[in-house]
Each structure stands twice: as structure tokens, then as C-alpha cells.
XYZ file of N, CA and C in Angstrom:
615
model
N 73.062 31.081 21.690
C 73.871 29.889 21.720
C 74.873 30.285 20.819
N 76.187 30.159 20.984
C 77.358 30.126 20.156
C 77.327 28.608 19.304
N 77.767 28.755 18.168
C 77.804 27.638 16.947
C 79.102 27.463 16.722
N 79.523 26.377 16.043
C 80.665 25.822 15.575
C 80.379 24.903 14.211
N 81.249 25.809 13.018
C 81.172 25.339 11.875
C 82.028 24.350 11.696
N 82.854 23.551 12.457
C 83.783 22.433 12.537
C 84.278 22.433 13.933
N 84.632 21.182 14.228
C 84.721 20.644 15.404
C 86.214 21.012 16.097
N 86.702 21.163 17.273
C 87.608 21.411 17.661
C 89.127 20.554 17.527
N 88.505 18.950 17.084
C 89.827 18.190 16.709
C 89.719 18.492 15.473
N 88.903 18.714 14.378
C 89.141 19.097 13.041
C 90.419 19.682 12.971
N 90.082 20.990 13.611
C 91.027 22.287 13.532
C 92.329 21.930 14.054
N 92.443 21.005 14.950
C 93.781 20.614 15.800
C 94.272 19.735 14.964
N 93.588 18.648 14.305
C 94.395 18.218 13.223
C 95.147 18.871 12.124
N 94.281 20.115 11.784
C 95.004 20.862 10.476
C 95.936 21.461 10.917
N 96.069 21.993 12.086
C 97.188 22.633 12.695
C 98.467 21.556 13.483
N 97.901 20.139 13.203
C 99.429 19.589 13.614
C 99.524 19.529 14.937
N 98.131 19.974 15.747
C 98.483 20.110 17.309
C 98.131 18.454 17.658
N 98.887 17.770 18.340
C 98.672 16.634 19.310
C 97.227 16.899 19.694
N 96.214 15.607 19.371
C 95.304 15.508 19.995
C 95.180 15.450 21.627
N 96.417 14.954 22.087
C 96.190 14.884 23.663
C 96.484 16.060 24.030
N 97.322 17.331 23.387
C 97.753 18.307 23.930
C 96.323 19.438 24.439
N 96.165 19.714 25.371
C 94.968 20.593 25.307
C 95.191 22.188 25.481
N 96.860 22.689 25.536
C 97.118 23.842 25.860
C 96.034 24.941 25.094
N 95.963 24.646 24.264
C 95.277 25.596 22.942
C 94.126 25.589 23.108
N 93.294 24.167 23.437
C 91.959 23.832 23.492
C 90.762 25.030 23.432
N 90.849 25.811 24.870
C 90.078 26.683 25.146
C 90.032 28.310 24.179
N 91.329 28.279 23.954
C 91.983 29.389 22.621
C 90.974 29.135 21.428
N 91.412 27.839 20.645
C 90.778 27.632 19.612
C 89.185 27.610 19.509
N 88.546 26.765 20.513
C 87.060 27.194 20.765
C 86.427 28.493 20.486
N 87.137 29.214 21.319
C 86.554 30.591 21.144
C 86.834 31.534 19.610
N 88.039 31.128 19.303
C 88.224 31.550 17.883
C 86.900 30.758 16.621
N 86.759 29.649 17.127
C 85.731 28.725 15.952
C 84.464 29.330 16.347
N 84.186 29.834 17.425
C 82.880 30.426 17.859
C 82.794 31.577 17.304
N 83.833 32.311 17.332
C 83.876 34.003 16.911
C 83.852 33.815 15.230
N 84.629 32.731 14.815
C 84.590 32.809 13.181
C 83.041 32.202 12.687
N 82.401 31.476 13.238
C 81.478 30.760 12.811
C 80.427 31.976 13.271
N 80.316 32.851 14.172
C 79.437 33.906 14.594
C 79.406 35.111 13.329
N 80.918 35.274 13.318
C 81.011 36.387 12.041
C 80.759 35.932 10.505
N 80.625 34.536 10.187
C 80.028 33.590 8.997
C 78.305 33.902 8.918
N 77.837 33.743 10.348
C 76.275 33.715 10.137
C 75.972 35.504 9.879
N 76.345 36.272 10.731
C 76.328 37.610 10.079
C 76.729 38.120 8.638
N 77.732 37.634 8.014
C 77.886 37.735 6.842
C 77.095 37.142 5.489
N 76.710 36.070 6.201
C 75.460 35.424 5.163
C 74.544 35.881 5.366
N 73.948 36.966 6.281
C 72.806 37.195 6.407
C 71.449 35.747 6.749
N 72.048 35.122 7.316
C 70.735 33.627 7.696
C 71.422 33.404 9.056
N 70.576 32.708 9.613
C 70.500 31.742 10.724
C 71.043 30.420 10.374
N 71.866 30.027 10.594
C 72.156 28.077 10.524
C 71.889 27.308 11.377
N 71.669 27.519 12.632
C 71.454 26.407 13.502
C 69.889 26.453 13.330
N 69.902 24.708 13.254
C 68.372 24.356 12.777
C 67.558 24.610 13.935
N 66.263 24.980 13.839
C 65.256 25.307 15.171
C 63.782 25.662 14.158
N 62.754 25.451 15.310
C 61.525 26.144 14.656
C 61.772 27.661 14.818
N 61.384 28.160 13.652
C 61.239 29.593 13.770
C 59.974 30.121 13.399
N 59.610 31.481 13.802
C 58.249 32.037 12.971
C 58.710 33.869 12.699
N 58.369 33.248 11.598
C 58.838 35.316 10.721
C 57.126 35.471 10.272
N 57.706 36.996 10.152
C 56.433 37.602 9.697
C 56.818 38.689 8.556
N 55.676 38.542 7.433
C 56.168 39.546 6.417
C 55.290 40.563 6.210
N 55.608 41.452 5.512
C 54.430 42.243 4.926
C 54.257 42.055 3.497
N 52.639 41.831 3.447
C 52.302 40.998 1.901
C 52.393 41.890 1.007
N 52.057 41.599 -0.162
C 51.941 42.722 -1.616
C 53.237 42.068 -2.741
N 53.754 40.990 -2.489
C 54.672 40.691 -3.431
C 54.587 38.686 -3.759
N 55.298 37.958 -4.671
C 55.203 36.815 -4.686
C 56.586 35.718 -4.001
N 57.136 36.380 -3.915
C 58.436 35.972 -3.168
C 59.148 36.213 -1.875
N 59.108 35.428 -0.883
C 59.430 35.433 0.649
C 60.568 34.316 0.795
N 61.747 34.925 1.301
C 62.828 34.613 1.585
C 63.121 34.178 3.168
N 63.323 33.095 3.799
C 63.304 33.001 5.104
C 64.239 33.132 5.674
N 64.957 33.208 6.620
C 66.566 33.482 7.505
C 67.059 32.262 7.855
N 66.442 31.387 7.821
C 67.154 30.051 7.957
C 66.703 29.110 7.066
N 67.914 28.347 6.202
C 67.560 27.222 5.352
C 68.736 26.387 5.562
N 68.432 25.412 4.789
C 67.577 24.625 4.024
C 66.404 24.253 5.293
N 65.438 24.375 4.569
C 63.872 24.122 5.215
C 63.829 22.591 5.535
N 63.600 22.161 6.395
C 63.205 20.912 6.809
C 62.064 20.619 6.342
N 61.845 19.610 5.369
C 60.537 19.245 4.710
C 59.998 18.123 5.380
N 60.667 17.593 6.425
C 59.818 16.646 7.070
C 58.821 17.106 8.439
N 59.151 18.605 8.703
C 58.730 19.123 10.002
C 57.821 20.138 9.203
N 57.013 20.560 10.301
C 55.703 21.219 9.894
C 55.786 22.464 9.512
N 54.882 22.809 8.397
C 55.075 24.188 7.608
C 53.948 24.622 7.741
N 53.617 26.131 8.304
C 52.293 26.408 8.677
C 52.886 28.057 7.969
N 51.788 28.359 6.792
C 51.698 29.599 6.293
C 50.504 30.181 6.450
N 50.247 31.347 6.777
C 49.041 31.870 6.895
C 49.316 33.337 6.555
N 48.004 33.927 5.650
C 47.880 34.804 5.011
C 46.381 35.652 5.424
N 46.615 37.146 6.186
C 45.653 37.372 6.915
C 44.778 36.458 7.380
N 45.381 35.777 8.600
C 44.917 34.826 9.338
C 43.926 33.848 8.895
N 44.199 33.507 7.322
C 43.616 32.188 6.610
C 44.685 31.567 6.073
N 44.828 29.979 6.893
C 46.282 28.962 6.131
C 46.144 28.908 4.880
N 47.062 28.874 4.390
C 47.659 28.897 2.846
C 47.856 27.379 2.726
N 48.018 26.879 1.254
C 47.704 25.470 1.191
C 49.283 25.037 0.042
N 50.317 24.222 0.794
C 51.194 24.101 -0.278
C 51.012 23.750 -1.498
N 51.814 23.753 -2.370
C 51.269 23.374 -3.677
C 49.878 23.641 -4.478
N 49.765 24.725 -3.311
C 48.154 25.261 -4.465
C 48.320 26.665 -4.462
N 48.412 27.144 -2.851
C 48.326 28.453 -2.790
C 50.050 29.489 -2.918
N 51.397 28.189 -2.814
C 52.374 28.462 -2.653
C 53.199 27.459 -2.660
N 54.268 27.936 -3.293
C 55.392 26.653 -3.606
C 56.625 26.872 -2.424
N 57.441 25.760 -2.491
C 58.434 25.759 -1.365
C 59.991 25.374 -2.288
N 60.882 26.405 -1.946
C 62.201 25.744 -2.473
C 63.022 25.754 -1.226
N 63.275 24.219 -0.714
C 63.518 24.289 0.678
C 65.252 24.296 0.429
N 66.152 24.245 -0.294
C 67.330 24.655 -0.292
C 68.064 26.236 -0.252
N 67.083 26.731 -0.793
C 66.757 28.279 -1.089
C 66.304 29.209 -0.129
N 65.386 28.535 1.235
C 64.691 29.020 1.936
C 63.464 30.137 1.476
N 63.374 29.404 0.317
C 62.315 30.354 -0.554
C 60.758 29.999 -0.698
N 59.968 30.748 -0.308
C 58.485 30.391 -0.491
C 57.524 31.416 -1.741
N 57.223 30.763 -2.460
C 56.663 31.738 -3.679
C 55.144 31.189 -3.933
N 54.513 32.254 -3.996
C 53.265 32.746 -4.709
C 52.933 32.778 -6.196
N 52.261 31.983 -6.924
C 52.017 32.358 -7.995
C 50.873 33.750 -8.278
N 50.540 34.363 -7.276
C 50.139 35.479 -7.482
C 50.851 36.883 -6.547
N 50.572 37.771 -6.677
C 51.012 38.737 -5.500
C 50.100 38.976 -4.639
N 50.475 38.486 -3.265
C 49.771 38.567 -1.930
C 48.870 39.987 -1.858
N 47.796 40.034 -1.472
C 47.489 41.329 -1.201
C 48.119 41.730 0.115
N 48.038 43.220 0.237
C 48.674 44.284 0.932
C 47.318 44.944 1.919
N 47.587 45.133 2.994
C 46.511 45.469 3.739
C 47.444 46.336 5.239
N 48.164 45.340 5.718
C 48.685 46.131 6.577
C 50.234 45.426 6.878
N 50.995 45.927 7.942
C 52.267 45.252 8.144
C 51.895 43.782 8.640
N 52.805 42.928 8.646
C 52.917 41.659 9.018
C 51.858 40.705 8.786
N 51.032 40.405 8.033
C 50.174 39.842 7.336
C 50.493 38.605 7.088
N 51.466 38.300 6.717
C 52.027 36.795 6.367
C 52.856 36.340 7.171
N 52.475 35.312 8.167
C 52.930 34.489 8.972
C 53.733 32.970 8.661
N 54.938 32.731 8.814
C 55.721 31.401 8.419
C 56.299 30.964 9.630
N 55.357 29.735 10.125
C 55.940 28.871 10.999
C 56.495 27.892 10.462
N 57.809 27.734 10.927
C 58.884 26.321 9.974
C 60.193 26.106 10.831
N 60.703 24.710 10.155
C 61.894 24.450 11.076
C 62.992 24.534 10.369
N 64.310 25.197 9.979
C 64.876 25.393 9.201
C 66.663 25.569 9.353
N 67.657 25.477 8.900
C 68.976 25.386 9.212
C 69.793 24.155 9.527
N 70.838 24.371 10.025
C 71.646 22.901 9.904
C 71.485 21.930 11.374
N 71.467 20.990 11.008
C 71.021 20.129 12.907
C 72.937 20.448 13.161
N 72.354 20.264 14.950
C 73.382 20.251 15.696
C 74.011 19.291 16.640
N 74.881 19.105 16.929
C 75.350 17.865 17.790
C 76.080 18.536 19.292
N 75.923 18.100 20.396
C 76.320 18.698 21.441
C 77.183 17.734 22.018
N 78.826 18.021 22.368
C 79.774 17.048 22.595
C 80.347 17.574 23.731
N 80.306 16.764 24.681
C 81.210 17.362 25.876
C 82.654 17.137 25.906
N 83.665 18.023 26.027
C 84.810 18.203 26.047
C 85.811 18.509 27.044
N 86.765 17.893 27.406
C 87.621 18.573 28.693
C 88.602 19.273 27.985
N 88.830 20.526 28.546
C 89.743 21.612 28.442
C 90.577 21.662 29.751
N 91.975 22.231 29.257
C 92.867 22.231 30.327
C 92.153 23.311 31.163
N 92.052 22.741 32.471
C 91.733 24.468 33.397
C 90.381 24.583 33.387
N 89.693 23.849 32.464
C 88.390 23.921 32.511
C 87.515 22.437 32.750
N 86.655 22.237 33.641
C 86.170 21.087 33.767
C 85.364 20.355 32.612
N 84.433 21.105 31.886
C 83.897 20.264 31.341
C 83.253 21.854 30.187
N 83.465 21.286 29.048
C 83.198 22.415 27.662
C 81.899 21.446 26.690
N 81.187 22.414 26.067
C 80.015 21.614 25.213
C 80.263 22.352 24.048
N 80.686 21.405 22.956
C 80.677 22.172 21.689
C 79.307 22.111 20.907
N 78.829 22.850 20.815
C 77.662 22.654 19.563
C 77.910 22.927 18.365
N 78.463 21.807 17.467
C 78.980 22.040 16.129
C 77.520 21.647 15.077
N 77.504 22.264 14.360
C 76.965 21.799 13.275
C 76.665 21.101 12.377
N 75.638 20.029 12.063
C 76.360 18.969 11.181
C 75.701 19.069 9.293
N 75.607 18.656 8.704
C 74.985 18.658 7.795
C 75.469 20.155 6.746
N 76.302 20.874 7.272
C 76.939 21.960 6.732
C 77.904 21.755 5.284
N 77.829 22.037 4.685
C 78.405 21.939 2.967
C 79.851 21.733 3.318
N 80.387 20.985 2.830
C 81.812 20.791 2.910
C 82.624 21.801 2.765
N 82.465 22.708 1.559
C 83.258 24.382 1.501
C 82.508 25.033 2.318
N 82.025 25.058 2.998
C 81.460 26.399 4.020
C 82.109 25.716 5.426
N 82.488 24.510 5.741
C 83.051 24.133 6.932
C 84.483 24.308 6.671
N 84.987 24.177 5.334
C 86.666 24.069 4.945
C 87.087 25.849 4.943
N 85.777 26.659 4.685
C 86.440 28.125 4.827
C 86.219 28.378 6.194
N 85.660 28.080 7.261
C 85.565 28.047 8.754
C 86.972 27.670 9.115
N 87.302 26.250 8.675
C 88.466 25.745 9.329
C 89.942 26.931 8.706
N 89.578 27.442 7.389
C 90.729 27.891 6.918
C 90.842 29.364 7.956
N 89.798 30.038 7.782
C 89.862 31.119 9.039
C 90.071 31.060 10.258
N 89.530 30.101 10.812
C 90.106 29.677 12.129
C 91.785 29.752 12.137
N 92.218 29.095 11.659
C 93.541 28.577 11.634
C 94.046 30.190 11.113
N 93.668 30.876 10.289
C 94.579 31.768 10.204
C 94.938 32.829 11.179
N 93.419 33.049 11.825
C 93.298 33.614 12.859
C 94.144 33.351 14.146
N 94.300 31.870 14.763
C 94.992 31.345 15.367
C 96.472 31.574 14.946
N 96.946 31.737 14.050
C 98.477 31.658 13.504
C 98.749 32.983 13.849
N 97.651 33.937 13.557
C 98.154 35.413 13.423
C 97.795 36.073 14.274
N 97.360 35.773 15.502
C 96.814 36.306 16.771
C 97.552 37.195 17.559
N 98.906 36.920 17.336
C 99.860 38.088 17.614
C 100.560 38.835 17.045
N 99.282 39.285 15.667
C 99.771 40.352 14.639
C 98.436 41.396 14.889
N 97.850 41.082 15.517
C 96.580 42.044 15.321
C 96.849 43.444 15.710
N 96.480 44.378 14.272
C 97.052 45.628 13.924
C 97.850 45.836 12.674
N 98.734 44.657 12.712
C 99.598 44.591 11.914
C 99.269 44.619 10.396
N 99.839 45.894 9.391
C 99.107 45.365 8.331
C 100.639 45.805 7.187
N 101.633 45.639 7.432
C 102.936 45.438 6.389
C 104.225 45.274 7.207
N 105.190 44.798 6.876
C 106.671 44.549 6.900
C 107.486 45.059 6.531
N 108.334 45.893 7.146
C 109.145 46.641 6.001
C 110.357 46.138 6.572
N 111.524 45.930 5.367
C 112.641 45.111 5.066
C 113.658 46.369 4.576
N 114.798 45.762 4.793
C 115.760 46.674 3.528
C 115.238 46.817 2.277
N 115.056 45.711 1.198
C 114.386 45.877 0.763
C 113.405 46.058 0.201
N 112.667 46.605 1.180
C 111.071 47.003 0.731
C 109.853 46.857 1.693
N 109.090 46.599 1.487
C 107.905 46.098 2.769
C 106.894 45.186 1.727
N 106.649 44.461 2.835
C 105.473 43.545 2.627
C 104.065 43.868 2.981
N 103.162 43.445 2.423
C 101.697 43.887 3.403
C 101.176 42.559 3.364
N 100.287 42.476 4.272
C 99.924 41.708 5.128
C 98.276 41.969 5.086
N 97.743 40.717 5.339
C 96.303 40.596 5.183
C 96.086 40.856 7.127
N 95.182 41.772 7.162
C 94.735 41.908 8.587
C 94.548 40.634 9.514
N 95.067 40.252 10.686
C 94.721 39.002 11.336
C 92.831 38.475 11.480
N 92.335 39.896 11.562
C 91.070 39.705 11.590
C 90.154 39.280 10.396
N 90.551 40.257 9.132
C 90.205 40.034 7.985
C 89.487 38.776 7.639
N 88.437 38.609 6.645
C 88.090 37.256 6.316
C 89.226 37.440 4.871
N 89.532 35.888 4.596
C 90.673 35.517 3.646
C 89.405 35.755 2.248
N 90.520 36.128 0.925
C 89.730 36.157 0.106
C 89.185 34.621 -0.482
N 89.997 33.549 -0.208
C 89.078 32.442 -0.853
C 87.739 32.399 0.166
N 88.323 32.435 1.478
C 86.581 32.459 2.450
C 85.565 33.300 1.980
N 86.082 34.324 1.357
C 85.083 35.329 1.093
C 84.082 34.655 -0.103
N 84.951 34.174 -1.100
C 84.337 33.405 -2.145
C 83.576 32.319 -1.923
N 83.785 31.594 -0.774
C 83.059 30.079 -0.710
C 81.552 30.639 0.151
N 81.849 31.661 0.716
C 80.594 32.555 1.325
C 79.546 33.220 0.595
N 80.157 33.743 -0.492
C 79.313 34.530 -1.481
C 78.466 33.549 -2.036
N 78.415 32.405 -2.000
C 77.803 31.340 -2.663
C 76.472 31.064 -1.895
N 76.709 31.131 -0.477
C 75.812 30.851 0.280
C 75.124 31.981 1.255
N 75.370 33.290 0.716
C 75.284 34.519 1.374
C 73.356 34.484 0.966
N 72.647 35.103 1.813
C 71.350 34.994 1.669
C 71.265 36.825 1.381
N 70.889 37.125 0.223
C 70.896 38.532 -0.269
C 69.591 39.456 0.533
N 69.998 40.471 1.374
C 68.768 41.266 2.269
C 67.983 41.480 1.680
N 66.780 41.183 1.965
C 65.687 42.296 1.488
C 64.173 42.652 2.760
N 63.761 43.820 2.138
C 62.537 43.937 2.932
C 61.876 42.813 3.440
N 61.785 43.139 4.875
C 60.114 42.241 5.595
C 59.146 43.254 5.546
């Protein structure tokens, strides 16, 4: 399912497009979904809140989950070699980091020996919107997304929208010289700086 880090209405307001004007709605929704999906890949984590089950090879003390923040109100089950582990006794949880940490190096005998079932990610809201030429489209917008992460998506979306006719253009030549430009689909420098603060460092499973 495609996700959106910012709602269509926010992007239209930023672009100063009248809310009643729907000519670009379909295109903007497509770009928002593209940018949001690209962010998710770059961040190396799942952003949409859902219950998930992950398997890990044992043999270390720290295990990073693919979707966070972890919902501490939902069920969290950790089994090691088919034995249920006890939170705050066998292991500890850092919800905002998606981290489980044991105070000892878990024994390793075979792959996928550690199993974690949990709920993590940002909650979603589905809103039905009308788009010109399309009867009904559903926005799957993530809630509780940090403001700077949503702003990064807003910046990148509006940049792609405004530069959509310049795909492939890298420089502009003029009589007095040339100007280098950022590729229309490239992540903006400020956007990259924001994303790096939320990126999950790839780890072996």
C-alpha cells in the first residue's frame, strides 16, 4: 500500500494552489506517494504502523526492528529458541529506536532463532478525496510523523512538481556562463540532512 507523509491539502497550500482547483490533484498525489516511498527506502525502515513478525539470527545483544516507534501499548512477544522471553528481565526495549537489547549475548545454534512479534510505525488515516476525472481516491496519510520529516516530504514533493518538465536537465548555458542545477528527481541537500537523522543503519539479520 502506498503511503503519504503529507496530505494533499498541505502540499496545495504550500504551492499556493487554490483548494477548489483540482487540475493537479492526481499528479500531486502520485508525487507525494513516490517521494514517501523513496523516503522509506532511503530510511531503511517501514513507516506505516502495523503488526509485524521478524526473525533474527541469535548470537548478539542488540536487535533493531524494521518498523518504529514501537507501540508500547500493543502486544510484544519475543521468543528465543521457542522460549518466551520476559521484558525488563531477559531484554529491554527502546521504543523510539526500535531496539531490543539483551544483557547477555543470546546463544546461537541455528538461523532465525529469535522471533519478535510487535506493532511499530506511524499510524495512518484514510481520507476519501475527490480528484478531477477520478470519482474517489483514498489518501493513506501517516499520522504522528515528526514535523521535520513531514516538512522534508513537503519540500521534495514541491521541488519535483515544479521541476517535472526539466527531467534530465543538469545545467543551463547562458552567454556569460552556465548554471548547474539539481536533477529534478534528486533529493535536496536539506532533505538528505533531515532524513539522515531518522535513518536506520542497515544490519545483518
